[in-house]
PDB file of C-alpha atoms in Angstrom:
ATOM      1  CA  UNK A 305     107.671 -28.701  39.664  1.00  0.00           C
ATOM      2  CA  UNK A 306     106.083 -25.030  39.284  1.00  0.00           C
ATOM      3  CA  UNK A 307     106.186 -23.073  42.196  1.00  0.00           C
ATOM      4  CA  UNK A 308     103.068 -23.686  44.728  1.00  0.00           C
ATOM      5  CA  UNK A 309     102.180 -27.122  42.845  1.00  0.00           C
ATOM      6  CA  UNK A 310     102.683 -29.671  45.395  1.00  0.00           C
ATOM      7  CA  UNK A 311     105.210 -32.638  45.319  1.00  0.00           C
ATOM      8  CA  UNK A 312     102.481 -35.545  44.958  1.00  0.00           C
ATOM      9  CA  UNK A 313     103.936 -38.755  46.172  1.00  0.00           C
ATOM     10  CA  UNK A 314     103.994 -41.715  43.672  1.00  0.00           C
ATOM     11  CA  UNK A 315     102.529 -44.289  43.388  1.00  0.00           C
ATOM     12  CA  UNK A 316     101.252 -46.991  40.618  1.00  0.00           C
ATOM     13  CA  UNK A 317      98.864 -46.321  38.055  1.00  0.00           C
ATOM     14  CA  UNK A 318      96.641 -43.609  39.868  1.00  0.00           C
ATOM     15  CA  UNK A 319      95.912 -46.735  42.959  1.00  0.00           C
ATOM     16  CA  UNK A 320      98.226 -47.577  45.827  1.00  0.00           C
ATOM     17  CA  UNK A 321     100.289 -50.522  45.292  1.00  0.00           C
ATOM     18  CA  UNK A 322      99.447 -53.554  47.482  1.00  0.00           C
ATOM     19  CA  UNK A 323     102.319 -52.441  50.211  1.00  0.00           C
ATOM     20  CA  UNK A 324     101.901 -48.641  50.011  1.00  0.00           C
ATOM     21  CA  UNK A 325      97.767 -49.624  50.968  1.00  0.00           C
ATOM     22  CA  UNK A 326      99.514 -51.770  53.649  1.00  0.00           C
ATOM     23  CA  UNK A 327     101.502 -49.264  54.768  1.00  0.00           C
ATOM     24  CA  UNK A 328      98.433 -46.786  54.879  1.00  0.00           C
ATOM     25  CA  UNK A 329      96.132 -49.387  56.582  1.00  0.00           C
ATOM     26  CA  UNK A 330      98.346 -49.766  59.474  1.00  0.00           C
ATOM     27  CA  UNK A 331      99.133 -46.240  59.885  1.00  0.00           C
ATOM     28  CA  UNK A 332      95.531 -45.666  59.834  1.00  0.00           C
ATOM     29  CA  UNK A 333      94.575 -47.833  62.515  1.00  0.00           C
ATOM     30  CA  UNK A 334      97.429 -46.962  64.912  1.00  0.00           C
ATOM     31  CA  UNK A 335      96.421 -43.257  64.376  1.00  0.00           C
ATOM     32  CA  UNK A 336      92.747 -44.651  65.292  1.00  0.00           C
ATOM     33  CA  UNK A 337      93.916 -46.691  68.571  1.00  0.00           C
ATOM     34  CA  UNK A 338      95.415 -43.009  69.659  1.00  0.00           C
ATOM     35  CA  UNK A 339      92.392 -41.328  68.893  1.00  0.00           C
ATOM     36  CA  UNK A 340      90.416 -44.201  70.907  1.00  0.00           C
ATOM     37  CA  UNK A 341      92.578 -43.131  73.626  1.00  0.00           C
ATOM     38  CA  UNK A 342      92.410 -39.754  73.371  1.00  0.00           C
ATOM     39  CA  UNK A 343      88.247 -40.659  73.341  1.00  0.00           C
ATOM     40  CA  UNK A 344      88.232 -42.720  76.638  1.00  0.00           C
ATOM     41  CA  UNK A 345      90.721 -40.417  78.395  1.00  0.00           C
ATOM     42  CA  UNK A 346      88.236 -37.321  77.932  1.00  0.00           C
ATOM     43  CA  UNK A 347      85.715 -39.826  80.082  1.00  0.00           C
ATOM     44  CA  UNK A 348      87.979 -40.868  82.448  1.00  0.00           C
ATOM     45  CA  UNK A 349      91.129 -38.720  83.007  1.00  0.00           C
ATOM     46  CA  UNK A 350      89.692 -35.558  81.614  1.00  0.00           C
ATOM     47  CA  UNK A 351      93.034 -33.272  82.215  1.00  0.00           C
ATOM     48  CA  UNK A 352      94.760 -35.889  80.289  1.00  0.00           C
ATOM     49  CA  UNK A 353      92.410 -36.146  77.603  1.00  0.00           C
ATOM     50  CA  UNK A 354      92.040 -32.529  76.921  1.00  0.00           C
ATOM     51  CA  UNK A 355      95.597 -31.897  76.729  1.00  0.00           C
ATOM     52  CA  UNK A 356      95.952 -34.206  73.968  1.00  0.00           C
ATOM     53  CA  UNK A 357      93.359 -33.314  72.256  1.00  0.00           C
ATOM     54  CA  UNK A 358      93.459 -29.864  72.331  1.00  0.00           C
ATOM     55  CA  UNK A 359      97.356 -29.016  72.817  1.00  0.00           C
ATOM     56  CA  UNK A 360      98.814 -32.232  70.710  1.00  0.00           C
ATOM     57  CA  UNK A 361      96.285 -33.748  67.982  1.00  0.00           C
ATOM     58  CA  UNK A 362      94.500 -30.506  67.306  1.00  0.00           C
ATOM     59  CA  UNK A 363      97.599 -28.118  66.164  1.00  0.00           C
ATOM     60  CA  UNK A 364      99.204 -31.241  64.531  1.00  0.00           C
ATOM     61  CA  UNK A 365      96.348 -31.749  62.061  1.00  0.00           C
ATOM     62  CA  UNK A 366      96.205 -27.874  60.446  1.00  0.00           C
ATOM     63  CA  UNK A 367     100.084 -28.455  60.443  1.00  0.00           C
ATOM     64  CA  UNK A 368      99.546 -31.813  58.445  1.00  0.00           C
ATOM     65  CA  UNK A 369      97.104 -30.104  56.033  1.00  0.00           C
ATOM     66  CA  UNK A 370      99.779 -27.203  55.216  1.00  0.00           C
ATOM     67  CA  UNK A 371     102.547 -29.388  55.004  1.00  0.00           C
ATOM     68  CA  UNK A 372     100.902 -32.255  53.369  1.00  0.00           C
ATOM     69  CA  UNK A 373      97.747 -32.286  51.353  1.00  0.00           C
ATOM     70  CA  UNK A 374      96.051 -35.841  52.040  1.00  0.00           C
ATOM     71  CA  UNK A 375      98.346 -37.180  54.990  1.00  0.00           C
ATOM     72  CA  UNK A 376      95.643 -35.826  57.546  1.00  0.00           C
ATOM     73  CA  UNK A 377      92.740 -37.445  55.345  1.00  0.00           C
ATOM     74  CA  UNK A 378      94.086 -40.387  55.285  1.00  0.00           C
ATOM     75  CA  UNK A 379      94.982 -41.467  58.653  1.00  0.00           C
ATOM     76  CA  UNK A 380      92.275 -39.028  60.623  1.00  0.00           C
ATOM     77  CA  UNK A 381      90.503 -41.157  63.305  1.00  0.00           C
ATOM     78  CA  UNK A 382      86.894 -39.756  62.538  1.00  0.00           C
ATOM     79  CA  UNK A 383      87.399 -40.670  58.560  1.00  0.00           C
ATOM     80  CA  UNK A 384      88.977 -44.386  59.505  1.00  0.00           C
ATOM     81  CA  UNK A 385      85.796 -44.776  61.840  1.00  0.00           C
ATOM     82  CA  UNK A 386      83.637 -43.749  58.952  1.00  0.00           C
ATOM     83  CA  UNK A 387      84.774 -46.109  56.246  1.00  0.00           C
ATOM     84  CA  UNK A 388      84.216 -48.990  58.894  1.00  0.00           C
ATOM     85  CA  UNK A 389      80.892 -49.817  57.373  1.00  0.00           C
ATOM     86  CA  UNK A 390      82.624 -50.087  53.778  1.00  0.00           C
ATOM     87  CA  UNK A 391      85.746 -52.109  54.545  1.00  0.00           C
ATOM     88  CA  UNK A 392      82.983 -54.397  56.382  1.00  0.00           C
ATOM     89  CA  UNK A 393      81.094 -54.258  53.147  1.00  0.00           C
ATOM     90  CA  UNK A 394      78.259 -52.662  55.115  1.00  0.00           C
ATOM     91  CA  UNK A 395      77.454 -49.599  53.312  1.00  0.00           C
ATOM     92  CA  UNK A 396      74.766 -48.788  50.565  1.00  0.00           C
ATOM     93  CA  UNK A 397      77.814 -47.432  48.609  1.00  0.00           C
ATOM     94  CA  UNK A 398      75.432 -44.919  47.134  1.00  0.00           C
ATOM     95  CA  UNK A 399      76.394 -41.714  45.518  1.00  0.00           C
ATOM     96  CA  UNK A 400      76.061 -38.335  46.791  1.00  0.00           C
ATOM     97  CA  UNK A 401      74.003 -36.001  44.617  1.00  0.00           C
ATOM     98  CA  UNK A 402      75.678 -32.688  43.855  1.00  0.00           C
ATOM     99  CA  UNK A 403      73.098 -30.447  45.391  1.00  0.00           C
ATOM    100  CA  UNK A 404      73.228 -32.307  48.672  1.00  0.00           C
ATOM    101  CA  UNK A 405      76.760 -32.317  48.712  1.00  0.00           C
ATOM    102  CA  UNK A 406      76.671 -28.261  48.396  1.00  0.00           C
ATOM    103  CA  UNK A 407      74.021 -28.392  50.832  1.00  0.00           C
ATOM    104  CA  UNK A 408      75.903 -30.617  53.289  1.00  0.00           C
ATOM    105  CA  UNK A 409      79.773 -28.373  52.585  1.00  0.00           C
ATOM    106  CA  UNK A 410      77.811 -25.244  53.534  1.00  0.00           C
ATOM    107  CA  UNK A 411      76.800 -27.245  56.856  1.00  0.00           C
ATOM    108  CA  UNK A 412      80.261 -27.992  57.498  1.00  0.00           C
ATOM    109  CA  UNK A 413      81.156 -24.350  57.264  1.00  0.00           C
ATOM    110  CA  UNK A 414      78.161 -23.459  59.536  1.00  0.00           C
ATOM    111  CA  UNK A 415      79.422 -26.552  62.024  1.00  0.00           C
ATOM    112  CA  UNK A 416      82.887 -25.345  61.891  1.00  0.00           C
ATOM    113  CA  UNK A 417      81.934 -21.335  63.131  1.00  0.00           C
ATOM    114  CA  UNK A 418      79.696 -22.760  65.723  1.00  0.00           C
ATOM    115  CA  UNK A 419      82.327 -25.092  67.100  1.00  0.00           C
ATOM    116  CA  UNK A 420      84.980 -22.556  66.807  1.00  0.00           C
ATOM    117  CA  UNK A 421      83.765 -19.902  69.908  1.00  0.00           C
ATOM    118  CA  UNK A 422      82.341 -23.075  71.913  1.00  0.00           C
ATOM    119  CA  UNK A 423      85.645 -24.213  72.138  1.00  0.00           C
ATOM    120  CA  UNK A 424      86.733 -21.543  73.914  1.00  0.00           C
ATOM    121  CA  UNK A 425      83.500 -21.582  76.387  1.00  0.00           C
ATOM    122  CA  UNK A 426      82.991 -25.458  76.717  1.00  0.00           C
ATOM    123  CA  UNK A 427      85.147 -27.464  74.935  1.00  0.00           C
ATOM    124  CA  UNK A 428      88.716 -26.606  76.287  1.00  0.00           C
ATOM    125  CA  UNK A 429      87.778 -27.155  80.107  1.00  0.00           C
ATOM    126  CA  UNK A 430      85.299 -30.331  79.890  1.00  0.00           C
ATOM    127  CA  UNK A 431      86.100 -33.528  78.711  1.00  0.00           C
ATOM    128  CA  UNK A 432      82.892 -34.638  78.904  1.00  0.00           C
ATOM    129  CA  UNK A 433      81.541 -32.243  76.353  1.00  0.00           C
ATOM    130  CA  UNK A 434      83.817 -32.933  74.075  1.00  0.00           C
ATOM    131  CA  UNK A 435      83.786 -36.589  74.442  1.00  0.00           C
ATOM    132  CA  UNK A 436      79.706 -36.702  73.524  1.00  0.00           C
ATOM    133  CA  UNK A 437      81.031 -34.038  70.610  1.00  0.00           C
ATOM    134  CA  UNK A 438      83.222 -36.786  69.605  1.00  0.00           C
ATOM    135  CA  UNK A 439      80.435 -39.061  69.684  1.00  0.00           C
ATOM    136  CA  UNK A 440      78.244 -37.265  68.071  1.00  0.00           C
ATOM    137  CA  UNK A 441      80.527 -36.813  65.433  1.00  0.00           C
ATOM    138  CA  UNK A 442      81.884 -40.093  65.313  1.00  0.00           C
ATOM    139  CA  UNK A 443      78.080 -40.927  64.604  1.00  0.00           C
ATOM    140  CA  UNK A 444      77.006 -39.208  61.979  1.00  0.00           C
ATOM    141  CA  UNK A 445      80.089 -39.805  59.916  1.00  0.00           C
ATOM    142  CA  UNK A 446      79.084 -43.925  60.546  1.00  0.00           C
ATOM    143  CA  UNK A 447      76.126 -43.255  59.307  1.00  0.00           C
ATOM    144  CA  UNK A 448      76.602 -41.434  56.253  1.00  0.00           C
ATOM    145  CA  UNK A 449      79.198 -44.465  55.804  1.00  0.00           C
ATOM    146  CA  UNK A 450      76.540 -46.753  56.076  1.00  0.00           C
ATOM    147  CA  UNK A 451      74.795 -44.679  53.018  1.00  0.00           C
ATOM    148  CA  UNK A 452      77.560 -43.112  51.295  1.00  0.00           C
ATOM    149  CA  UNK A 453      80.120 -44.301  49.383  1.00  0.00           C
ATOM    150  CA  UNK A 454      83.702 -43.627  50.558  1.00  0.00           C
ATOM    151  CA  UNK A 455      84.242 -40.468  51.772  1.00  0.00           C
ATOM    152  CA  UNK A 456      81.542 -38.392  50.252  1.00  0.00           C
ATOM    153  CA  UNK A 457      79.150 -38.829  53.045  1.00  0.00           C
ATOM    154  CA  UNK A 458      81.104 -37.413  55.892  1.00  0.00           C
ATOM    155  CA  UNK A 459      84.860 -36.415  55.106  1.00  0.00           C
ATOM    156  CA  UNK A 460      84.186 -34.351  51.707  1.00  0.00           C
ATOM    157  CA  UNK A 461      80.832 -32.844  52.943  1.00  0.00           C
ATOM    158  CA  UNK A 462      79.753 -32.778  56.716  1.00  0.00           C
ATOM    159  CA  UNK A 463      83.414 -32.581  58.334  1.00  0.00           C
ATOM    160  CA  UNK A 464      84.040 -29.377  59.862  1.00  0.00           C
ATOM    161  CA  UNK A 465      87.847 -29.679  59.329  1.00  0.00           C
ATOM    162  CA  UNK A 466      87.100 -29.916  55.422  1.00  0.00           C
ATOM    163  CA  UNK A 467      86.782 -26.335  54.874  1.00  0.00           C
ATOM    164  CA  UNK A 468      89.599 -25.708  56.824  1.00  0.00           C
ATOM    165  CA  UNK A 469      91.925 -28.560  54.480  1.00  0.00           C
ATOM    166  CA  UNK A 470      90.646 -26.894  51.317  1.00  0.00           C
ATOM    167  CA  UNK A 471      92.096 -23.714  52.301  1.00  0.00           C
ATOM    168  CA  UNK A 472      95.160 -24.873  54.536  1.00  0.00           C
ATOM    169  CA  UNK A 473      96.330 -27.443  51.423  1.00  0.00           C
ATOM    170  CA  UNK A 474      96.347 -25.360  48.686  1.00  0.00           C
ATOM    171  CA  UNK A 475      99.442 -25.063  48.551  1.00  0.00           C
ATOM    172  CA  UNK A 476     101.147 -27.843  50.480  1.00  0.00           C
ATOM    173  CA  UNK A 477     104.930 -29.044  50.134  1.00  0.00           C
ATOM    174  CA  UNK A 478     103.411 -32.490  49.526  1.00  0.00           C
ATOM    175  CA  UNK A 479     100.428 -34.394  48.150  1.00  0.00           C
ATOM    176  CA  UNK A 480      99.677 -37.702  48.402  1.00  0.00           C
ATOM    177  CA  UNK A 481      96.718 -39.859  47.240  1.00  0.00           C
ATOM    178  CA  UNK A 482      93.583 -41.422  49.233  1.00  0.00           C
ATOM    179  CA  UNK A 483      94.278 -44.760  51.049  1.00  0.00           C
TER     180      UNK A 483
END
């Protein structure tokens, strides 16, 4: 391995093999019931939800993304909610044209500044804003599932964490493939 290549994780013939997907699929939704909690607890235990949101689930995902390149992506709540419309066979499956996805990554950057200093004013001390962020969120990623196929409509284009995975996982101890 060459220094600052990443250690990519087998698996079989560039898929997952039928128990690694398993494996993936239950992580996945376990890391979505937390999430779900996390969600309702901003409602309706606001000191609770905040704190693990912003003290627990928010430094552990940077921390995922340095240490391993496609761990986050694969079991993050937001991008599990988002391929609900495929796994239900749901979504248009079409695919993204390269000048919207541009358009849509700069977004994300845009998204990801804005959110950044509102954090600070809003975000930290009110559950409820963050909630409806979450919902908001949560509902434009659905509905570029709904049109998009995979990922491309929401995780590799409007996510505001995207930017910050590109540049976190360069150079990550491990990689591992898409679930």
């Amino acid at each position: 391995m060459e220094a600052g290549q990443a250690k990519v994780i087998p698996f079989t013939n560039n898929r997952l093999s039928g128990r690694s997907l398993l494996i993936w699929r239950i992580a996945q939704t376990l890391v979505w019931f937390v999430g779900l909690f996390i969600f309702f607890n901003l409602f309706f235990n606001p000191t609770l939800g905040l704190l693990l949101f912003w003290n627990i689930l928010i430094p552990v995902a940077p921390a995922l993304l340095v240490l391993a390149t496609g761990l986050w992506r694969n079991i993050c709540p937001l991008a599990t909610t988002q391929l609900m419309p495929r796994h239900f066979n749901l979504s248009l499956k079409k695919k993204m044209p390269v000048s919207l996805q541009a358009k849509l990554q700069l977004i994300s950057v845009v998204v990801l500044f804005f959110l950044v200093p509102l954090r600070h004013a809003i975000f930290n001390t009110d559950g409820l804003a963050t909630a409806i962020l979450l919902m908001v969120l949560s509902t434009i990623a659905v509905t570029m599932g709904f049109i998009y196929d995979w990922k491309s409509g929401w995780c590799s284009t409007l996510c505001p964490v995207h930017p910050v995975e590109r540049l976190y996982g360069s150079a990550a101890i491990f990689s591992f493939p898409n679930a």
